[in-house]
PDB file of C-alpha atoms in Angstrom:
ATOM      1  CA  MET I   1      -5.836 -20.614   6.577  1.00 43.00           C
ATOM      2  CA  GLU I   2      -8.708 -19.041   8.452  1.00 45.00           C
ATOM      3  CA  GLN I   3     -12.300 -19.113   7.172  1.00 42.00           C
ATOM      4  CA  LYS I   4     -13.248 -16.204   4.972  1.00 45.00           C
ATOM      5  CA  GLU I   5     -16.548 -14.753   3.765  1.00 46.00           C
ATOM      6  CA  VAL I   6     -17.892 -16.679   0.792  1.00 42.00           C
ATOM      7  CA  ILE I   7     -17.599 -14.812  -2.504  1.00 44.00           C
ATOM      8  CA  LYS I   8     -20.911 -14.538  -4.352  1.00 42.00           C
ATOM      9  CA  THR I   9     -21.484 -13.323  -7.904  1.00 40.00           C
ATOM     10  CA  SER I  10     -23.483 -14.470 -10.937  1.00 37.00           C
ATOM     11  CA  ASP I  11     -20.839 -13.381 -13.445  1.00 44.00           C
ATOM     12  CA  LYS I  12     -18.071 -15.991 -13.880  1.00 45.00           C
ATOM     13  CA  TYR I  13     -15.605 -13.371 -15.120  1.00 52.00           C
ATOM     14  CA  SER I  14     -16.324 -11.135 -12.144  1.00 81.00           C
ATOM     15  CA  LEU I  15     -15.940 -14.203  -9.938  1.00 85.00           C
ATOM     16  CA  GLN I  16     -12.445 -14.863 -11.276  1.00 83.00           C
ATOM     17  CA  GLY I  17     -11.525 -11.234 -10.705  1.00 86.00           C
ATOM     18  CA  MET I  18     -12.857 -11.245  -7.156  1.00 90.00           C
ATOM     19  CA  VAL I  19     -11.011 -14.453  -6.293  1.00 93.00           C
ATOM     20  CA  PHE I  20      -7.815 -12.959  -7.719  1.00 91.00           C
ATOM     21  CA  ASP I  21      -8.305  -9.767  -5.703  1.00 87.00           C
ATOM     22  CA  ARG I  22      -8.957 -11.692  -2.478  1.00 90.00           C
ATOM     23  CA  ILE I  23      -5.907 -13.943  -2.771  1.00 93.00           C
ATOM     24  CA  ARG I  24      -3.715 -11.032  -3.866  1.00 88.00           C
ATOM     25  CA  GLU I  25      -4.935  -8.971  -0.915  1.00 83.00           C
ATOM     26  CA  ASN I  26      -4.121 -11.789   1.491  1.00 88.00           C
ATOM     27  CA  ILE I  27      -0.600 -12.080   0.096  1.00 87.00           C
ATOM     28  CA  LEU I  28       0.082  -8.353   0.229  1.00 80.00           C
ATOM     29  CA  THR I  29      -1.267  -7.954   3.759  1.00 75.00           C
ATOM     30  CA  GLY I  30       0.628 -10.970   5.082  1.00 78.00           C
ATOM     31  CA  VAL I  31      -2.308 -13.339   5.667  1.00 87.00           C
ATOM     32  CA  TYR I  32      -0.579 -15.721   3.277  1.00 91.00           C
ATOM     33  CA  LYS I  33       3.127 -15.552   4.007  1.00 89.00           C
ATOM     34  CA  ARG I  34       6.224 -16.274   1.935  1.00 89.00           C
ATOM     35  CA  ASP I  35       6.647 -20.017   1.209  1.00 91.00           C
ATOM     36  CA  ASP I  36       3.029 -20.802   2.168  1.00 94.00           C
ATOM     37  CA  GLU I  37       1.465 -23.386  -0.156  1.00 94.00           C
ATOM     38  CA  LEU I  38      -1.790 -22.287  -1.785  1.00 95.00           C
ATOM     39  CA  ARG I  39      -3.806 -25.382  -2.673  1.00 92.00           C
ATOM     40  CA  GLU I  40      -6.652 -24.985  -5.146  1.00 93.00           C
ATOM     41  CA  VAL I  41      -9.035 -27.223  -3.196  1.00 93.00           C
ATOM     42  CA  ALA I  42      -8.325 -25.524   0.142  1.00 93.00           C
ATOM     43  CA  LEU I  43      -8.652 -22.041  -1.346  1.00 94.00           C
ATOM     44  CA  GLY I  44     -11.882 -23.036  -3.087  1.00 94.00           C
ATOM     45  CA  LYS I  45     -13.379 -24.184   0.216  1.00 94.00           C
ATOM     46  CA  GLU I  46     -12.099 -21.104   2.015  1.00 93.00           C
ATOM     47  CA  LEU I  47     -13.618 -18.733  -0.542  1.00 92.00           C
ATOM     48  CA  GLY I  48     -16.702 -20.816  -1.318  1.00 93.00           C
ATOM     49  CA  VAL I  49     -15.931 -21.242  -5.010  1.00 93.00           C
ATOM     50  CA  SER I  50     -14.908 -24.036  -7.396  1.00 92.00           C
ATOM     51  CA  ARG I  51     -11.308 -24.781  -8.322  1.00 92.00           C
ATOM     52  CA  THR I  52     -11.574 -23.142 -11.766  1.00 92.00           C
ATOM     53  CA  PRO I  53     -11.581 -19.453 -10.691  1.00 93.00           C
ATOM     54  CA  VAL I  54      -8.912 -20.259  -8.098  1.00 95.00           C
ATOM     55  CA  ARG I  55      -6.706 -21.871 -10.741  1.00 93.00           C
ATOM     56  CA  GLU I  56      -7.082 -18.859 -13.038  1.00 94.00           C
ATOM     57  CA  ALA I  57      -6.357 -16.452 -10.175  1.00 94.00           C
ATOM     58  CA  LEU I  58      -3.176 -18.315  -9.272  1.00 95.00           C
ATOM     59  CA  ARG I  59      -2.015 -18.172 -12.893  1.00 94.00           C
ATOM     60  CA  GLN I  60      -2.538 -14.415 -12.886  1.00 92.00           C
ATOM     61  CA  LEU I  61      -0.678 -14.098  -9.606  1.00 93.00           C
ATOM     62  CA  GLU I  62       2.227 -16.055 -11.046  1.00 93.00           C
ATOM     63  CA  LEU I  63       2.406 -13.575 -13.937  1.00 90.00           C
ATOM     64  CA  GLU I  64       2.450 -10.779 -11.367  1.00 86.00           C
ATOM     65  CA  GLY I  65       5.317 -12.492  -9.571  1.00 87.00           C
ATOM     66  CA  LEU I  66       3.530 -13.021  -6.278  1.00 91.00           C
ATOM     67  CA  VAL I  67       3.355 -16.828  -6.472  1.00 94.00           C
ATOM     68  CA  GLN I  68       5.231 -19.638  -8.183  1.00 94.00           C
ATOM     69  CA  ILE I  69       3.322 -22.631  -9.511  1.00 94.00           C
ATOM     70  CA  ILE I  70       5.270 -25.857  -8.945  1.00 91.00           C
ATOM     71  CA  PRO I  71       4.133 -29.016 -10.803  1.00 87.00           C
ATOM     72  CA  ASN I  72       2.549 -31.658  -8.537  1.00 80.00           C
ATOM     73  CA  LYS I  73       2.759 -29.284  -5.589  1.00 81.00           C
ATOM     74  CA  GLY I  74       0.674 -26.223  -6.372  1.00 87.00           C
ATOM     75  CA  ALA I  75       1.279 -22.530  -5.878  1.00 94.00           C
ATOM     76  CA  VAL I  76       3.811 -21.238  -3.381  1.00 95.00           C
ATOM     77  CA  VAL I  77       3.766 -17.651  -2.128  1.00 95.00           C
ATOM     78  CA  ILE I  78       6.760 -15.586  -3.205  1.00 91.00           C
ATOM     79  CA  GLY I  79       5.465 -12.194  -2.118  1.00 81.00           C
ATOM     80  CA  ILE I  80       7.680  -9.125  -2.389  1.00 78.00           C
ATOM     81  CA  SER I  81      11.447  -9.601  -2.549  1.00 77.00           C
ATOM     82  CA  SER I  82      14.067  -7.148  -1.309  1.00 76.00           C
ATOM     83  CA  LYS I  83      14.693  -6.057  -4.922  1.00 82.00           C
ATOM     84  CA  ASP I  84      10.960  -5.578  -5.504  1.00 82.00           C
ATOM     85  CA  PHE I  85      10.831  -3.502  -2.350  1.00 80.00           C
ATOM     86  CA  ARG I  86      13.717  -1.258  -3.380  1.00 83.00           C
ATOM     87  CA  ASP I  87      12.429  -0.896  -6.945  1.00 87.00           C
ATOM     88  CA  ILE I  88       8.959   0.057  -5.770  1.00 86.00           C
ATOM     89  CA  TYR I  89      10.249   2.592  -3.264  1.00 85.00           C
ATOM     90  CA  GLU I  90      12.634   4.098  -5.802  1.00 88.00           C
ATOM     91  CA  MET I  91       9.783   4.594  -8.267  1.00 92.00           C
ATOM     92  CA  ARG I  92       7.294   5.578  -5.619  1.00 91.00           C
ATOM     93  CA  GLY I  93       9.664   8.151  -4.121  1.00 91.00           C
ATOM     94  CA  ARG I  94      10.003   9.993  -7.415  1.00 94.00           C
ATOM     95  CA  LEU I  95       6.295   9.834  -8.145  1.00 96.00           C
ATOM     96  CA  GLU I  96       5.337  10.930  -4.613  1.00 96.00           C
ATOM     97  CA  GLY I  97       7.510  13.997  -5.180  1.00 97.00           C
ATOM     98  CA  LEU I  98       5.725  14.745  -8.440  1.00 97.00           C
ATOM     99  CA  CYS I  99       2.391  14.150  -6.737  1.00 97.00           C
ATOM    100  CA  ALA I 100       3.187  16.667  -3.978  1.00 98.00           C
ATOM    101  CA  ARG I 101       4.368  19.192  -6.578  1.00 98.00           C
ATOM    102  CA  TRP I 102       1.132  18.896  -8.536  1.00 98.00           C
ATOM    103  CA  ALA I 103      -0.907  18.966  -5.332  1.00 97.00           C
ATOM    104  CA  ALA I 104       0.728  22.281  -4.385  1.00 97.00           C
ATOM    105  CA  GLU I 105      -0.144  23.626  -7.819  1.00 97.00           C
ATOM    106  CA  ASN I 106      -3.729  22.347  -7.887  1.00 95.00           C
ATOM    107  CA  ALA I 107      -4.926  22.274  -4.267  1.00 95.00           C
ATOM    108  CA  THR I 108      -8.105  24.101  -3.385  1.00 95.00           C
ATOM    109  CA  ASP I 109      -8.695  25.663   0.016  1.00 96.00           C
ATOM    110  CA  GLU I 110     -11.054  22.768   0.744  1.00 97.00           C
ATOM    111  CA  ASP I 111      -8.338  20.238  -0.126  1.00 96.00           C
ATOM    112  CA  ILE I 112      -5.878  21.900   2.216  1.00 96.00           C
ATOM    113  CA  ALA I 113      -8.476  22.034   4.988  1.00 97.00           C
ATOM    114  CA  LYS I 114      -8.995  18.260   4.634  1.00 97.00           C
ATOM    115  CA  LEU I 115      -5.247  17.626   4.765  1.00 96.00           C
ATOM    116  CA  GLU I 116      -4.912  19.725   7.889  1.00 96.00           C
ATOM    117  CA  GLU I 117      -7.829  17.909   9.497  1.00 97.00           C
ATOM    118  CA  ILE I 118      -6.091  14.566   8.887  1.00 97.00           C
ATOM    119  CA  MET I 119      -2.863  15.977  10.309  1.00 97.00           C
ATOM    120  CA  ASP I 120      -4.595  17.312  13.410  1.00 97.00           C
ATOM    121  CA  LEU I 121      -6.150  13.891  14.009  1.00 97.00           C
ATOM    122  CA  ALA I 122      -2.834  12.102  13.414  1.00 96.00           C
ATOM    123  CA  GLU I 123      -0.996  14.363  15.848  1.00 96.00           C
ATOM    124  CA  TYR I 124      -3.744  13.817  18.416  1.00 96.00           C
ATOM    125  CA  GLN I 125      -3.528  10.022  18.041  1.00 94.00           C
ATOM    126  CA  VAL I 126       0.271  10.180  18.401  1.00 93.00           C
ATOM    127  CA  SER I 127      -0.134  12.122  21.637  1.00 93.00           C
ATOM    128  CA  LYS I 128      -2.408   9.339  22.898  1.00 92.00           C
ATOM    129  CA  GLY I 129      -0.068   6.580  21.738  1.00 89.00           C
ATOM    130  CA  LYS I 130      -2.687   5.109  19.404  1.00 88.00           C
ATOM    131  CA  TYR I 131      -0.337   4.214  16.571  1.00 84.00           C
ATOM    132  CA  ASP I 132      -2.754   1.808  14.865  1.00 82.00           C
ATOM    133  CA  LYS I 133      -5.052   4.781  14.253  1.00 87.00           C
ATOM    134  CA  VAL I 134      -2.153   6.721  12.767  1.00 89.00           C
ATOM    135  CA  LEU I 135      -1.736   4.030  10.102  1.00 83.00           C
ATOM    136  CA  GLU I 136      -5.360   4.482   9.066  1.00 85.00           C
ATOM    137  CA  LEU I 137      -4.864   8.239   8.845  1.00 93.00           C
ATOM    138  CA  ASP I 138      -1.618   7.683   6.920  1.00 90.00           C
ATOM    139  CA  ASN I 139      -3.648   5.869   4.255  1.00 88.00           C
ATOM    140  CA  GLU I 140      -6.203   8.690   4.134  1.00 93.00           C
ATOM    141  CA  PHE I 141      -3.425  11.267   3.844  1.00 95.00           C
ATOM    142  CA  HIS I 142      -1.777   9.641   0.844  1.00 93.00           C
ATOM    143  CA  ILE I 143      -5.013   8.875  -1.011  1.00 93.00           C
ATOM    144  CA  LEU I 144      -6.144  12.484  -0.575  1.00 95.00           C
ATOM    145  CA  LEU I 145      -2.766  13.701  -1.814  1.00 96.00           C
ATOM    146  CA  TYR I 146      -3.032  11.453  -4.875  1.00 95.00           C
ATOM    147  CA  ASN I 147      -6.464  12.909  -5.630  1.00 95.00           C
ATOM    148  CA  MET I 148      -5.196  16.463  -5.228  1.00 96.00           C
ATOM    149  CA  ALA I 149      -2.545  15.911  -7.912  1.00 96.00           C
ATOM    150  CA  ASP I 150      -5.463  15.729 -10.371  1.00 94.00           C
ATOM    151  CA  SER I 151      -3.996  12.942 -12.517  1.00 96.00           C
ATOM    152  CA  LYS I 152      -5.843   9.650 -12.855  1.00 95.00           C
ATOM    153  CA  MET I 153      -2.710   7.937 -14.186  1.00 95.00           C
ATOM    154  CA  LEU I 154      -0.607   9.086 -11.241  1.00 96.00           C
ATOM    155  CA  PHE I 155      -3.395   8.158  -8.832  1.00 94.00           C
ATOM    156  CA  ARG I 156      -3.668   4.647 -10.259  1.00 92.00           C
ATOM    157  CA  THR I 157       0.085   4.047 -10.169  1.00 93.00           C
ATOM    158  CA  LEU I 158       0.711   5.406  -6.675  1.00 92.00           C
ATOM    159  CA  SER I 159      -2.369   3.692  -5.218  1.00 88.00           C
ATOM    160  CA  GLY I 160      -1.035   0.410  -6.575  1.00 84.00           C
ATOM    161  CA  PHE I 161       2.392   0.959  -5.007  1.00 85.00           C
ATOM    162  CA  HIS I 162       0.812   2.071  -1.742  1.00 79.00           C
ATOM    163  CA  HIS I 163      -1.302  -1.080  -1.585  1.00 74.00           C
ATOM    164  CA  TYR I 164       1.587  -3.330  -2.619  1.00 76.00           C
ATOM    165  CA  LEU I 165       3.602  -2.169   0.382  1.00 76.00           C
ATOM    166  CA  GLU I 166       0.782  -2.397   2.905  1.00 70.00           C
ATOM    167  CA  SER I 167       2.265  -5.155   5.077  1.00 64.00           C
ATOM    168  CA  LEU I 168       5.707  -3.498   5.101  1.00 65.00           C
ATOM    169  CA  ARG I 169       4.188  -0.152   6.071  1.00 65.00           C
ATOM    170  CA  LYS I 170       2.389  -1.803   8.984  1.00 65.00           C
ATOM    171  CA  THR I 171       5.736  -3.144  10.170  1.00 62.00           C
ATOM    172  CA  ALA I 172       7.335   0.300   9.879  1.00 60.00           C
ATOM    173  CA  LEU I 173       4.568   2.206  11.621  1.00 60.00           C
ATOM    174  CA  CYS I 174       4.508  -0.044  14.679  1.00 66.00           C
ATOM    175  CA  ASP I 175       7.656   1.764  15.809  1.00 76.00           C
ATOM    176  CA  GLU I 176       6.923   4.750  18.053  1.00 82.00           C
ATOM    177  CA  LYS I 177       9.833   6.867  16.859  1.00 86.00           C
ATOM    178  CA  ARG I 178       9.029   6.262  13.194  1.00 86.00           C
ATOM    179  CA  VAL I 179       5.354   7.080  13.706  1.00 88.00           C
ATOM    180  CA  ILE I 180       6.240  10.422  15.311  1.00 91.00           C
ATOM    181  CA  ASN I 181       8.742  11.300  12.595  1.00 93.00           C
ATOM    182  CA  SER I 182       6.391  10.207   9.812  1.00 93.00           C
ATOM    183  CA  VAL I 183       3.659  12.509  11.099  1.00 95.00           C
ATOM    184  CA  LYS I 184       6.155  15.388  11.275  1.00 96.00           C
ATOM    185  CA  GLU I 185       7.220  14.693   7.691  1.00 97.00           C
ATOM    186  CA  HIS I 186       3.595  14.714   6.578  1.00 97.00           C
ATOM    187  CA  ARG I 187       3.113  18.045   8.334  1.00 97.00           C
ATOM    188  CA  ALA I 188       6.065  19.493   6.400  1.00 98.00           C
ATOM    189  CA  ILE I 189       4.478  18.358   3.124  1.00 98.00           C
ATOM    190  CA  VAL I 190       1.152  19.929   4.079  1.00 98.00           C
ATOM    191  CA  ASP I 191       2.826  23.208   5.071  1.00 97.00           C
ATOM    192  CA  SER I 192       4.577  23.335   1.691  1.00 98.00           C
ATOM    193  CA  ILE I 193       1.333  22.712  -0.162  1.00 97.00           C
ATOM    194  CA  LYS I 194      -0.449  25.309   1.932  1.00 97.00           C
ATOM    195  CA  ALA I 195       2.302  27.804   1.049  1.00 97.00           C
ATOM    196  CA  ARG I 196       1.780  26.942  -2.639  1.00 97.00           C
ATOM    197  CA  ASP I 197       5.434  26.001  -2.929  1.00 98.00           C
ATOM    198  CA  PRO I 198       5.609  23.094  -5.455  1.00 98.00           C
ATOM    199  CA  GLU I 199       9.387  22.725  -5.303  1.00 98.00           C
ATOM    200  CA  LYS I 200       9.490  22.485  -1.516  1.00 98.00           C
ATOM    201  CA  ALA I 201       6.490  20.153  -1.470  1.00 98.00           C
ATOM    202  CA  GLU I 202       8.285  17.836  -3.901  1.00 98.00           C
ATOM    203  CA  LYS I 203      11.510  17.863  -1.851  1.00 97.00           C
ATOM    204  CA  ASN I 204       9.634  17.149   1.394  1.00 97.00           C
ATOM    205  CA  ALA I 205       7.728  14.245  -0.176  1.00 97.00           C
ATOM    206  CA  ILE I 206      10.914  12.679  -1.559  1.00 96.00           C
ATOM    207  CA  LYS I 207      12.615  13.110   1.823  1.00 95.00           C
ATOM    208  CA  HIS I 208       9.649  11.396   3.487  1.00 94.00           C
ATOM    209  CA  MET I 209       9.959   8.386   1.155  1.00 92.00           C
ATOM    210  CA  LYS I 210      13.712   8.116   1.775  1.00 91.00           C
ATOM    211  CA  LYS I 211      13.186   8.120   5.523  1.00 90.00           C
ATOM    212  CA  ALA I 212      10.470   5.482   5.190  1.00 85.00           C
ATOM    213  CA  VAL I 213      12.639   3.105   3.200  1.00 83.00           C
ATOM    214  CA  GLU I 214      15.616   3.593   5.540  1.00 84.00           C
ATOM    215  CA  ASN I 215      13.424   2.684   8.498  1.00 81.00           C
ATOM    216  CA  ILE I 216      11.958  -0.429   6.885  1.00 76.00           C
ATOM    217  CA  GLU I 217      15.343  -1.712   5.761  1.00 75.00           C
ATOM    218  CA  LYS I 218      16.576  -1.521   9.360  1.00 73.00           C
ATOM    219  CA  LYS I 219      13.674  -3.653  10.537  1.00 63.00           C
ATOM    220  CA  LEU I 220      13.497  -6.356   7.920  1.00 60.00           C
ATOM    221  CA  LEU I 221      15.869  -9.242   7.264  1.00 49.00           C
ATOM    222  CA  TRP I 222      15.813 -10.086   3.585  1.00 49.00           C
TER     223      TRP I 222
END
């Protein structure tokens, strides 16, 4: 495992939380891959902390289903299974539709202007073949949409799903055809919101999620 920035904090409870967040992030983004062994001593050295916060973080991650702790061996990365993936996308698809509906009902002119700015930039990056930049704009698009729905509970839930699927989304958006289609689908959502059409916005968002999951399933071997 590559050397990381040392975590520094004077609060032991904050330290445990930060260690948990760092390891979780590395699992979700693919730094630590499925079946990798996560040793307490090695992780402690990597993060610049003692074994205690690492041990507590790994216990939390086991409860979350991201690792399995095996006696006399340590923690092994489980990551996201095919069932997890399908469950998350099924839930996320329905909630993304609701989010788009509420965004169409609540969006201000300023909100819509920001969405269109992101879309203009995404379409420009597609035309230049800079698909890594499109992924960054994809994140901005969804976070802005979650904010526009004006529901902290929906924002928290969808942000969690979005983050959980980060490594899979990177895999999906490295495909030129999918990038182009994804941007077009986003544009359809924005047009529906701009037209203040909640029903159409919801349908377009759900369609976007279905296309995303179909594309990922074609690429991944579970």
